[in-house]
Amino acid sequence: MKNKIVLITGATSGIGWATALEFKKAGAKLILCGRRKERLELLDNKLGGEQKLLNFDVRDKNEVFKSFESLPENWKDIDLLINNAGNAHGLDPVQSASLEDWDSMIDGNVKGLMYVTKAILPSMIKRKKGHIINLGSIAGKEVYPNGSVYCSSKAAVDFFTRGLRIDLNPLGIRVGAIHPGLVETEFSDVRFKGDKKRASAVYQGMEALTAKEVASSILYMANVPEKVTIADMIILPTRQANSYINNRKNSL
Ligand code: NDP
Ligand code: 8X3
């Protein structure tokens, strides 16, 4: 990873934040993205050295393209894009779920990831070189009750990843996805709109993955020789069998 330019979306928290720490340790030059500017600055200070910070909402097509155009020329040749930004909003049956929640998930997790990909691709295409790793989820492999739209958004990430790998195959650009199970981050705080009690119950007795464990798996995917592509990686806590079968400690 030494001196490779790595762009991470959703670097202000959780998996993205931990991925920034892992890749910095590995010698990468980082472009860090997120909406919360103060968090980006905090991370930048923690990392030390030089990073580029891009403060935009992935749902805003114009902002996405303008942000990449604003990078200095010597930061534009991105070697690795980590499409991590995303969240769940709500956990409700279709009949009572909020349309605003649906829009946030489809616009951010699906269309946002597509916009970012489209914005960085020209430089990879020109160089016939590059690597894209998308954050899917076990939720995109199997649907669970009340998660229809979040699960759909992650299934879309899975299929977009596969399509992208086909389209970019003649150009030698690597494309893969990682699909974690439960990872204890701010994810459930966001899903339950700040209800901390409900958020922490999600991980109770699960020995959930840490963001660092996911980050080191992403680093592993990135570090394999260029002739190798890890196309799809599912990583679960051992207590989780799939997106809805969980063996919680102390549960009978
Ligand atoms: P966090 O809530 O901790 O982090 C989400 C990150 O995404 C934040 O940095 C947030 O930044 C960014 N983000 C969200 N929406 C937008 C947006 N519209 N524009 C720009 N940035 C955005 O959750 P995780 O770290 O857990 O989630 C990271 C990814 O991993 C997501 O794609 C999630 O779906 C996926 N995932 C998570 C799992 C889990 O159990 N936690 C399991 C499987 C997959 P900011 O708010 O500053 O913009
Ligand atoms: C996040 C995992 O099971 O909370 O993608 O939806 S889950």
XYZ file of N, CA and C and ligand atoms in Angstrom:
811
model
N 0.820 -1.224 0.000
C 0.000 0.000 0.000
C 0.851 1.271 0.000
N 2.175 1.109 0.125
C 3.044 2.280 0.254
C 2.791 3.273 -0.889
N 2.404 4.505 -0.496
C 2.162 5.601 -1.445
C 1.022 5.386 -2.430
N 0.241 4.357 -2.240
C -0.957 4.178 -3.089
C -1.999 5.207 -2.647
N -2.726 5.760 -3.615
C -3.784 6.719 -3.275
C -5.087 5.940 -3.062
N -5.604 6.058 -1.830
C -6.791 5.284 -1.440
C -7.895 6.253 -1.018
N -9.033 6.163 -1.653
C -10.160 7.023 -1.290
C -11.195 6.208 -0.514
N -11.552 6.721 0.660
C -12.517 6.019 1.520
C -13.736 6.915 1.719
N -14.919 6.436 1.333
C -16.129 7.200 1.654
C -16.639 6.735 3.027
N -17.320 7.633 3.727
C -17.833 7.294 5.059
C -16.703 7.082 6.054
N -15.700 7.981 5.978
C -14.525 7.832 6.859
C -14.744 8.466 8.233
N -15.904 9.093 8.446
C -16.101 9.831 9.696
C -16.475 8.932 10.869
N -16.666 7.647 10.619
C -17.157 6.790 11.695
C -16.940 5.316 11.355
N -17.062 4.464 12.351
C -17.156 3.016 12.172
C -16.112 2.386 11.267
N -16.595 1.632 10.292
C -15.716 0.845 9.410
C -14.795 1.768 8.598
N -15.346 2.868 8.117
C -14.548 3.792 7.303
C -13.404 4.402 8.101
N -13.708 4.802 9.324
C -12.701 5.397 10.221
C -11.588 4.367 10.493
N -11.994 3.136 10.858
C -11.016 2.087 11.175
C -10.188 1.735 9.933
N -10.820 1.792 8.769
C -10.111 1.478 7.512
C -9.049 2.550 7.234
N -9.383 3.785 7.544
C -8.394 4.865 7.378
C -7.169 4.582 8.255
N -7.388 4.174 9.502
C -6.261 3.898 10.411
C -5.402 2.747 9.875
N -6.062 1.674 9.405
C -5.319 0.496 8.904
C -4.493 0.848 7.662
N -5.114 1.570 6.728
C -4.413 1.881 5.472
C -3.306 2.911 5.686
N -3.509 3.807 6.644
C -2.442 4.784 6.952
C -1.222 4.028 7.473
N -1.486 3.070 8.380
C -0.384 2.262 8.933
C 0.351 1.520 7.822
N -0.401 1.141 6.788
C 0.190 0.389 5.679
C 0.879 1.306 4.664
N 0.868 2.611 4.926
C 1.637 3.546 4.085
C 0.863 4.203 2.959
N -0.479 4.048 2.955
C -1.275 4.636 1.865
C -1.412 6.150 2.023
N -1.690 6.818 0.891
C -2.029 8.252 0.898
C -3.554 8.326 0.819
N -4.157 8.973 1.800
C -5.608 8.843 1.966
C -6.413 10.065 1.536
N -7.509 9.792 0.845
C -8.530 10.816 0.594
C -9.751 10.374 1.400
N -10.161 11.222 2.335
C -11.195 10.828 3.302
C -12.468 11.625 3.054
N -13.586 10.939 2.963
C -14.853 11.597 2.626
C -15.914 11.362 3.697
N -16.810 12.330 3.822
C -17.932 12.212 4.757
C -18.642 13.544 4.853
N -19.838 13.534 5.451
C -20.575 14.793 5.594
C -20.116 15.579 6.809
N -19.690 14.883 7.887
C -19.344 15.598 9.117
C -17.898 16.082 9.060
N -17.785 17.389 8.726
C -16.473 17.989 8.478
C -15.581 17.903 9.716
N -16.196 18.156 10.901
C -15.394 18.170 12.134
C -14.823 16.786 12.425
N -15.553 15.745 12.090
C -15.041 14.374 12.271
C -13.883 14.102 11.296
N -14.014 14.606 10.072
C -12.927 14.409 9.094
C -11.661 15.088 9.604
N -11.840 16.281 10.193
C -10.677 17.025 10.700
C -10.050 16.309 11.903
N -10.921 15.737 12.736
C -10.446 14.980 13.902
C -9.599 13.781 13.441
N -10.107 13.077 12.446
C -9.395 11.906 11.913
C -8.069 12.337 11.276
N -8.132 13.431 10.540
C -6.930 13.961 9.880
C -5.842 14.251 10.920
N -6.236 14.879 12.035
C -5.273 15.192 13.113
C -4.729 13.932 13.737
N -5.603 12.960 13.942
C -5.185 11.698 14.563
C -4.170 10.970 13.682
N -4.408 11.022 12.366
C -3.535 10.289 11.440
C -2.170 10.972 11.288
N -2.174 12.304 11.339
C -0.936 13.044 11.107
C -0.532 12.949 9.641
N 0.481 13.741 9.241
C 0.909 13.720 7.833
C -0.147 14.348 6.952
N -0.084 14.038 5.647
C -0.987 14.709 4.714
C -2.114 13.798 4.228
N -3.334 14.256 4.414
C -4.505 13.602 3.843
C -5.271 14.658 3.056
N -6.124 14.248 2.128
C -7.071 15.169 1.497
C -8.460 14.848 2.054
N -9.189 15.899 2.400
C -10.525 15.726 2.982
C -11.575 16.220 1.994
N -12.569 15.390 1.721
C -13.658 15.802 0.827
C -14.974 15.681 1.578
N -15.608 16.844 1.725
C -16.788 16.943 2.568
C -18.034 17.065 1.674
N -18.706 15.928 1.444
C -19.885 15.975 0.575
C -20.854 14.852 0.935
N -22.076 15.013 0.440
C -23.123 14.017 0.633
C -23.165 13.165 -0.639
N -22.999 11.857 -0.514
C -22.945 11.008 -1.717
C -24.254 11.045 -2.507
N -25.350 11.501 -1.860
C -26.638 11.531 -2.558
C -26.720 12.679 -3.559
N -25.790 13.646 -3.431
C -25.843 14.828 -4.281
C -24.866 14.660 -5.448
N -25.437 14.297 -6.589
C -24.646 13.976 -7.782
C -23.648 15.090 -8.127
N -24.139 16.340 -8.122
C -23.259 17.445 -8.526
C -22.117 17.627 -7.552
N -22.459 17.527 -6.240
C -21.420 17.667 -5.207
C -20.354 16.576 -5.346
N -20.793 15.357 -5.667
C -19.855 14.237 -5.802
C -18.829 14.557 -6.887
N -19.327 14.943 -8.076
C -18.408 15.188 -9.198
C -17.536 16.418 -8.940
N -18.146 17.462 -8.340
C -17.379 18.692 -8.059
C -16.270 18.399 -7.060
N -16.552 17.568 -6.049
C -15.548 17.259 -5.022
C -14.330 16.583 -5.640
N -14.564 15.607 -6.522
C -13.399 14.930 -7.122
C -12.617 15.861 -8.025
N -13.360 16.723 -8.735
C -12.664 17.674 -9.611
C -11.793 18.614 -8.801
N -12.157 18.870 -7.533
C -11.406 19.824 -6.700
C -10.066 19.247 -6.218
N -9.834 17.953 -6.407
C -8.565 17.361 -5.926
C -7.399 17.893 -6.750
N -6.247 18.115 -6.090
C -5.068 18.510 -6.866
C -4.710 17.414 -7.878
N -4.102 17.808 -9.002
C -3.806 16.842 -10.076
C -3.065 15.608 -9.563
N -2.106 15.833 -8.628
C -1.289 14.686 -8.185
C -2.020 13.776 -7.171
N -3.296 14.087 -6.890
C -4.108 13.211 -6.024
C -5.250 12.571 -6.818
N -5.316 12.848 -8.114
C -6.497 12.409 -8.879
C -6.406 10.957 -9.341
N -5.179 10.410 -9.402
C -5.032 9.033 -9.889
C -5.228 8.054 -8.738
N -6.475 7.820 -8.432
C -6.818 6.976 -7.268
C -6.535 5.505 -7.597
N -5.764 4.856 -6.727
C -5.431 3.440 -6.938
C -6.532 2.529 -6.410
N -7.118 2.944 -5.282
C -8.133 2.088 -4.655
C -9.282 2.953 -4.143
N -10.479 2.608 -4.578
C -11.688 3.263 -4.070
C -12.376 2.303 -3.109
N -12.620 2.757 -1.884
C -13.383 1.943 -0.927
C -14.738 2.626 -0.722
N -15.747 2.063 -1.355
C -17.106 2.614 -1.324
C -17.795 2.112 -0.070
N -17.629 2.848 1.021
C -18.099 2.377 2.327
C -19.312 3.152 2.842
N -19.477 4.420 2.412
C -20.550 5.254 2.982
C -21.900 4.560 2.834
N -22.678 4.599 3.890
C -24.017 4.009 3.815
C -24.572 3.824 5.204
N -25.851 3.640 5.277
C -26.531 3.430 6.570
C -27.884 2.776 6.349
N -28.433 2.249 7.444
C -29.833 1.829 7.444
C -30.624 2.939 8.124
N -31.853 3.134 7.705
C -32.741 4.101 8.353
C -34.062 3.394 8.622
N -34.308 3.130 9.910
C -35.532 2.453 10.306
C -35.450 0.938 10.156
N -36.372 0.269 10.866
C -36.501 -1.200 10.786
C -38.003 -1.457 10.909
N -38.671 -1.375 9.777
C -40.139 -1.382 9.795
C -40.681 -2.202 8.640
N -41.886 -2.772 8.835
C -42.509 -3.467 7.704
C -42.831 -2.486 6.581
N -42.872 -2.991 5.379
C -43.127 -2.148 4.198
C -44.361 -1.269 4.406
N -45.407 -1.863 4.975
C -46.685 -1.141 5.055
C -46.644 0.066 5.990
N -45.679 0.091 6.942
C -45.649 1.266 7.823
C -44.321 2.028 7.745
N -43.394 1.578 6.898
C -42.074 2.243 6.825
C -42.213 3.641 6.227
N -41.223 4.499 6.563
C -41.309 5.878 6.087
C -40.626 6.024 4.722
N -41.263 6.784 3.851
C -40.712 6.990 2.503
C -39.400 7.759 2.565
N -39.280 8.650 3.576
C -38.021 9.408 3.733
C -36.879 8.447 4.033
N -37.172 7.457 4.913
C -36.139 6.454 5.215
C -35.751 5.685 3.949
N -36.736 5.324 3.169
C -36.452 4.583 1.927
C -35.578 5.415 0.993
N -35.955 6.701 0.844
C -35.173 7.560 -0.058
C -33.724 7.644 0.407
N -33.529 7.811 1.741
C -32.144 7.942 2.244
C -31.328 6.701 1.910
N -31.948 5.524 2.066
C -31.181 4.288 1.840
C -30.909 4.057 0.363
N -31.929 4.264 -0.458
C -31.717 4.011 -1.897
C -30.803 5.092 -2.485
N -31.024 6.341 -2.094
C -30.205 7.426 -2.653
C -28.757 7.353 -2.171
N -28.556 6.969 -0.902
C -27.189 6.937 -0.358
C -26.476 5.635 -0.668
N -27.078 4.521 -0.241
C -26.378 3.229 -0.340
C -26.223 2.752 -1.783
N -27.192 3.117 -2.629
C -27.163 2.610 -4.010
C -26.704 3.697 -4.981
N -27.522 4.755 -5.117
C -27.181 5.749 -6.133
C -25.900 6.491 -5.770
N -25.713 6.783 -4.479
C -24.497 7.496 -4.034
C -23.244 6.703 -4.379
N -23.295 5.396 -4.083
C -22.133 4.532 -4.379
C -21.868 4.514 -5.895
N -22.947 4.531 -6.663
C -22.780 4.527 -8.131
C -22.189 5.842 -8.625
N -22.648 6.972 -8.051
C -22.114 8.276 -8.468
C -20.606 8.360 -8.171
N -20.236 7.928 -6.953
C -18.809 8.022 -6.574
C -17.976 7.162 -7.526
N -18.475 5.973 -7.828
C -17.753 5.074 -8.734
C -17.569 5.736 -10.100
N -18.646 6.284 -10.604
C -18.612 6.914 -11.937
C -17.633 8.101 -11.936
N -17.597 8.830 -10.820
C -16.737 10.018 -10.761
C -15.251 9.651 -10.753
N -14.880 8.552 -10.105
C -13.434 8.244 -10.034
C -12.962 7.360 -11.204
N -13.909 6.741 -11.918
C -13.514 5.765 -12.958
C -12.630 6.312 -14.086
N -12.894 7.540 -14.593
C -12.107 7.966 -15.762
C -10.597 7.831 -15.579
N -10.087 8.165 -14.390
C -8.627 8.087 -14.222
C -8.159 6.630 -14.171
N -8.983 5.732 -13.635
C -8.609 4.304 -13.637
C -8.637 3.772 -15.070
N -9.630 4.205 -15.822
C -9.783 3.719 -17.211
C -8.596 4.186 -18.056
N -8.235 5.449 -17.849
C -7.097 6.021 -18.606
C -5.832 5.212 -18.332
N -5.640 4.821 -17.078
C -4.398 4.112 -16.701
C -4.533 2.594 -16.840
N -5.744 2.131 -17.165
C -6.024 0.674 -17.194
C -5.519 0.014 -15.917
N -5.885 0.616 -14.789
C -5.336 0.177 -13.504
C -6.235 0.715 -12.395
N -6.425 -0.072 -11.381
C -7.204 0.419 -10.252
C -7.937 -0.723 -9.575
N -8.521 -0.405 -8.430
C -9.187 -1.419 -7.625
C -10.361 -0.741 -6.912
N -11.503 -1.403 -6.931
C -12.687 -0.869 -6.247
C -13.204 -1.942 -5.285
N -13.382 -1.550 -4.022
C -13.957 -2.478 -3.032
C -15.227 -1.836 -2.464
N -16.339 -2.525 -2.632
C -17.621 -1.998 -2.156
C -18.031 -2.669 -0.854
N -18.679 -1.883 0.016
C -19.240 -2.435 1.247
C -20.666 -2.880 0.992
N -20.837 -4.188 0.860
C -22.177 -4.767 0.808
C -22.583 -5.085 2.227
N -23.249 -6.204 2.409
C -23.658 -6.647 3.743
C -24.240 -8.045 3.621
N -24.200 -8.776 4.729
C -24.932 -10.046 4.769
C -26.424 -9.778 4.478
N -26.858 -8.544 4.791
C -28.246 -8.143 4.529
C -28.565 -8.093 3.035
N -27.528 -8.055 2.203
C -27.741 -8.059 0.750
C -27.735 -9.470 0.190
N -27.437 -10.424 1.050
C -27.407 -11.834 0.609
C -28.701 -12.548 1.001
N -29.270 -12.156 2.176
C -30.536 -12.752 2.642
C -31.344 -11.644 3.300
N -32.611 -11.588 2.973
C -33.448 -10.544 3.547
C -33.916 -10.960 4.944
N -34.065 -9.972 5.834
C -34.604 -10.271 7.179
C -35.857 -9.437 7.427
N -36.696 -9.847 8.398
C -37.969 -9.152 8.611
C -37.750 -7.664 8.881
N -38.565 -6.845 8.286
C -38.579 -5.385 8.480
C -37.371 -4.670 7.866
N -36.576 -5.436 7.125
C -35.365 -4.827 6.537
C -35.435 -4.768 5.025
N -36.645 -4.843 4.460
C -36.743 -5.047 3.003
C -35.953 -4.022 2.186
N -36.048 -2.748 2.559
C -35.417 -1.744 1.695
C -33.908 -1.650 1.964
N -33.492 -1.728 3.237
C -32.039 -1.766 3.495
C -31.434 -2.992 2.789
N -32.095 -4.152 2.940
C -31.575 -5.381 2.309
C -31.551 -5.222 0.788
N -32.589 -4.611 0.230
C -32.609 -4.372 -1.229
C -31.438 -3.494 -1.644
N -31.157 -2.485 -0.819
C -30.072 -1.564 -1.192
C -28.742 -2.306 -1.222
N -28.560 -3.248 -0.289
C -27.284 -3.977 -0.239
C -27.241 -5.077 -1.306
N -28.422 -5.624 -1.669
C -28.460 -6.577 -2.795
C -28.083 -5.836 -4.077
N -28.509 -4.580 -4.171
C -28.146 -3.772 -5.350
C -26.633 -3.538 -5.391
N -26.032 -3.319 -4.219
C -24.564 -3.141 -4.176
C -23.885 -4.417 -4.680
N -24.407 -5.567 -4.255
C -23.849 -6.851 -4.680
C -23.915 -6.977 -6.210
N -25.085 -6.713 -6.773
C -25.232 -6.879 -8.228
C -24.498 -5.794 -9.006
N -24.458 -4.581 -8.478
C -23.688 -3.522 -9.159
C -22.209 -3.919 -9.196
N -21.732 -4.485 -8.077
C -20.327 -4.924 -8.009
C -20.038 -5.961 -9.094
N -20.955 -6.920 -9.233
C -20.739 -7.985 -10.224
C -20.761 -7.424 -11.649
N -21.695 -6.503 -11.897
C -21.786 -5.899 -13.235
C -20.544 -5.081 -13.550
N -20.095 -4.342 -12.545
C -18.912 -3.488 -12.716
C -17.681 -4.354 -13.037
N -17.588 -5.497 -12.339
C -16.437 -6.383 -12.584
C -16.450 -6.887 -14.035
N -17.641 -7.155 -14.548
C -17.747 -7.608 -15.946
C -17.333 -6.471 -16.894
N -17.898 -5.281 -16.657
C -17.650 -4.173 -17.590
C -16.190 -3.740 -17.579
N -15.554 -3.822 -16.402
C -14.169 -3.332 -16.298
C -13.147 -4.432 -16.571
N -13.629 -5.636 -16.765
C -12.718 -6.769 -16.980
C -11.723 -6.536 -18.133
N -12.163 -5.983 -19.284
C -11.194 -5.784 -20.371
C -10.111 -4.771 -20.010
N -10.353 -3.978 -18.975
C -9.407 -2.911 -18.618
C -8.469 -3.313 -17.486
N -8.656 -4.491 -16.940
C -7.749 -4.941 -15.869
C -7.996 -4.246 -14.530
N -9.154 -3.627 -14.385
C -9.476 -2.955 -13.104
C -10.155 -3.978 -12.190
N -9.653 -4.085 -10.974
C -10.178 -5.098 -10.044
C -11.415 -4.583 -9.308
N -12.392 -5.454 -9.127
C -13.629 -5.054 -8.433
C -14.061 -6.178 -7.490
N -14.322 -5.824 -6.246
C -14.795 -6.822 -5.281
C -15.699 -6.183 -4.242
N -16.284 -7.031 -3.418
C -17.130 -6.512 -2.334
C -16.902 -7.325 -1.074
N -17.091 -6.658 0.040
C -17.038 -7.342 1.343
C -18.422 -7.203 1.976
N -18.894 -8.290 2.558
C -20.257 -8.331 3.106
C -20.193 -8.728 4.574
N -20.093 -7.762 5.465
C -20.033 -8.124 6.886
C -21.411 -8.429 7.470
N -21.375 -9.225 8.544
C -22.548 -9.377 9.406
C -22.526 -8.259 10.433
N -22.983 -8.530 11.651
C -23.096 -7.470 12.663
C -21.739 -6.885 13.052
N -21.603 -5.593 12.890
C -20.383 -4.872 13.273
C -20.827 -3.773 14.236
N -20.242 -3.698 15.402
C -20.710 -2.688 16.364
C -20.079 -1.332 16.051
N -20.878 -0.455 15.465
C -20.443 0.900 15.080
C -21.604 1.841 15.416
N -21.643 2.987 14.746
C -22.787 3.895 14.946
C -23.992 3.486 14.088
N -23.817 2.399 13.335
C -24.834 1.947 12.379
C -26.241 1.862 12.997
N -26.350 1.185 14.154
C -27.694 1.006 14.733
C -28.196 2.287 15.409
N -27.263 3.126 15.909
C -27.678 4.449 16.427
C -28.379 5.221 15.325
N -27.792 5.162 14.124
C -28.394 5.881 12.995
C -29.719 5.226 12.613
N -29.691 3.891 12.532
C -30.926 3.171 12.128
C -32.095 3.520 13.053
N -31.806 3.570 14.391
C -32.880 3.820 15.358
C -32.932 5.281 15.802
N -32.358 6.148 15.004
C -32.468 7.601 15.163
C -32.089 8.059 16.571
N -30.951 7.529 17.048
C -30.413 7.989 18.324
C -30.905 7.207 19.529
N -31.745 6.200 19.352
C -32.219 5.387 20.491
C -31.110 4.387 20.865
N -30.276 4.800 21.832
C -29.057 4.042 22.171
C -29.385 2.668 22.757
N -30.475 2.621 23.520
C -30.842 1.362 24.170
C -31.201 0.312 23.098
N -31.987 0.747 22.148
C -32.396 -0.164 21.075
C -31.188 -0.546 20.208
N -30.312 0.424 20.031
C -29.116 0.170 19.207
C -28.216 -0.855 19.880
N -27.984 -0.704 21.189
C -27.029 -1.620 21.824
C -27.625 -3.026 21.951
N -28.964 -3.129 22.003
C -29.603 -4.456 22.087
C -29.286 -5.314 20.857
N -29.043 -4.656 19.724
C -28.744 -5.396 18.483
C -27.500 -6.274 18.664
N -26.554 -5.767 19.452
C -25.252 -6.449 19.560
C -25.114 -7.280 20.838
N -26.139 -7.194 21.699
C -26.069 -7.872 22.989
C -25.842 -9.377 22.836
N -24.815 -9.874 23.522
C -24.525 -11.314 23.510
C -24.054 -11.850 22.174
N -23.682 -10.984 21.254
C -23.341 -11.444 19.894
C -21.832 -11.484 19.618
N -21.041 -10.903 20.509
C -19.605 -10.767 20.207
C -19.461 -10.311 18.754
N -20.082 -9.163 18.488
C -20.128 -8.605 17.125
C -18.729 -8.333 16.607
N -18.611 -8.220 15.302
C -17.331 -7.837 14.708
C -16.994 -6.418 15.149
N -15.703 -6.108 15.193
C -15.295 -4.722 15.400
C -15.009 -4.110 14.020
N -15.081 -2.785 13.997
C -14.774 -2.088 12.741
C -13.347 -2.416 12.301
N -12.452 -2.593 13.273
C -11.048 -2.883 12.953
C -10.916 -4.256 12.276
N -11.733 -5.210 12.724
C -11.674 -6.543 12.093
C -12.111 -6.465 10.625
N -13.119 -5.651 10.363
C -13.549 -5.497 8.965
C -12.470 -4.749 8.177
N -11.917 -3.718 8.804
C -10.882 -2.922 8.126
C -9.686 -3.796 7.746
N -9.282 -4.698 8.650
C -8.103 -5.497 8.290
C -8.435 -6.509 7.196
N -9.697 -6.907 7.090
C -10.096 -7.775 5.967
C -10.061 -6.993 4.647
N -10.468 -5.726 4.715
C -10.412 -4.883 3.499
C -8.948 -4.709 3.071
N -8.083 -4.502 4.060
C -6.654 -4.355 3.748
C -6.126 -5.646 3.106
N -6.575 -6.782 3.614
C -6.153 -8.067 3.042
C -6.600 -8.155 1.568
N -7.862 -7.777 1.311
C -8.383 -7.817 -0.076
C -7.549 -6.925 -0.997
N -7.108 -5.803 -0.440
C -6.357 -4.837 -1.245
C -4.918 -5.279 -1.474
N -4.400 -6.084 -0.555
C -2.970 -6.408 -0.571
C -2.613 -7.648 -1.377
N -3.613 -8.394 -1.857
C -3.253 -9.597 -2.626
C -2.596 -9.152 -3.939
N -1.802 -10.017 -4.553
C -1.106 -9.611 -5.781
C -2.087 -9.112 -6.843
N -1.599 -8.222 -7.717
C -2.495 -7.588 -8.706
C -3.179 -8.590 -9.619
N -2.576 -9.758 -9.806
C -3.216 -10.755 -10.679
C -4.345 -11.515 -9.978
N -4.574 -11.184 -8.704
C -5.612 -11.872 -7.919
C -6.713 -10.871 -7.545
N -7.965 -11.290 -7.691
C -9.095 -10.461 -7.221
C -9.900 -11.254 -6.206
N -10.059 -10.711 -5.016
C -11.028 -11.310 -4.082
C -12.365 -10.674 -4.449
N -13.210 -11.459 -5.115
C -14.432 -10.905 -5.695
C -15.506 -10.672 -4.632
N -15.547 -11.554 -3.632
C -16.653 -11.518 -2.686
C -16.190 -12.102 -1.351
N -16.309 -11.325 -0.315
C -15.915 -11.846 1.008
C -17.073 -11.640 1.985
N -17.532 -12.734 2.603
C -18.556 -12.619 3.658
C -17.840 -12.822 4.986
N -18.026 -11.895 5.898
C -17.359 -11.999 7.210
C -18.415 -11.809 8.297
N -18.534 -12.826 9.159
C -19.585 -12.830 10.186
C -18.988 -13.024 11.563
N -19.649 -12.526 12.602
C -19.277 -12.970 13.942
C -19.608 -14.467 14.011
N -18.827 -15.229 14.754
C -19.072 -16.677 14.817
C -20.465 -16.975 15.356
N -21.000 -16.073 16.174
C -22.342 -16.277 16.732
C -23.469 -16.021 15.720
N -23.094 -15.573 14.518
C -24.127 -15.267 13.521
C -24.035 -16.287 12.376
N -25.173 -16.937 12.025
C -25.151 -17.934 10.944
C -25.532 -17.313 9.611
N -26.467 -16.380 9.643
C -26.854 -15.645 8.429
C -27.471 -14.325 8.894
N -28.253 -13.679 8.054
C -28.673 -12.331 8.459
C -29.754 -12.350 9.550
N -30.292 -13.521 9.878
C -31.313 -13.535 10.945
C -31.183 -14.673 11.953
N -30.190 -15.540 11.825
C -30.004 -16.614 12.814
C -28.795 -16.257 13.685
N -29.087 -15.957 14.941
C -28.038 -15.513 15.856
C -28.020 -16.368 17.111
N -26.835 -16.737 17.554
C -26.693 -17.522 18.775
C -26.214 -16.577 19.895
N -27.157 -15.898 20.513
C -26.779 -14.901 21.527
C -26.358 -15.578 22.812
N -25.300 -15.048 23.413
C -24.825 -15.547 24.709
C -25.949 -15.385 25.725
N -26.138 -16.363 26.578
C -27.145 -16.317 27.644
C -28.585 -16.296 27.156
N -28.811 -16.587 25.853
C -30.217 -16.641 25.438
C -30.634 -18.110 25.355
N -31.800 -18.427 25.837
C -32.241 -19.833 25.836
C -33.339 -20.026 24.799
P -21.491 4.145 10.674
O -22.843 4.733 10.886
O -20.564 4.078 11.819
O -20.762 4.878 9.451
C -21.451 5.237 8.281
C -20.563 6.166 7.473
O -21.207 6.450 6.215
C -20.314 7.478 8.168
O -18.968 7.844 8.004
C -21.238 8.441 7.442
O -20.627 9.723 7.390
C -21.237 7.861 6.014
N -22.436 8.232 5.286
C -23.702 7.800 5.505
N -24.540 8.394 4.660
C -23.792 9.251 3.896
C -24.105 10.175 2.867
N -25.362 10.351 2.430
N -23.090 10.880 2.306
C -21.839 10.716 2.736
N -21.473 9.858 3.706
C -22.452 9.146 4.284
O -21.752 2.673 10.086
P -20.733 1.511 9.617
O -19.336 1.936 9.724
O -21.160 0.282 10.293
O -21.172 1.381 8.086
C -20.278 1.498 6.995
C -20.779 0.659 5.835
O -20.784 -0.718 6.226
C -22.214 0.977 5.402
O -22.279 0.904 3.998
C -23.040 -0.138 6.031
O -24.216 -0.375 5.322
C -22.045 -1.291 5.915
N -22.275 -2.404 6.832
C -22.374 -2.214 8.198
C -22.597 -3.289 9.038
C -22.795 -3.142 10.502
O -23.303 -4.089 11.150
N -22.400 -2.049 11.125
C -22.660 -4.658 8.489
C -22.549 -4.737 7.064
C -22.335 -3.658 6.272
P -21.363 11.126 7.642
O -22.569 10.860 8.500
O -20.322 11.979 8.315
O -21.665 11.581 6.272
C -25.665 -4.340 8.533
C -25.916 -5.688 9.097
O -27.755 -7.214 9.943
O -27.616 -5.001 10.932
O -25.594 -4.376 7.160
O -28.431 -5.303 8.657
S -27.507 -5.789 9.664
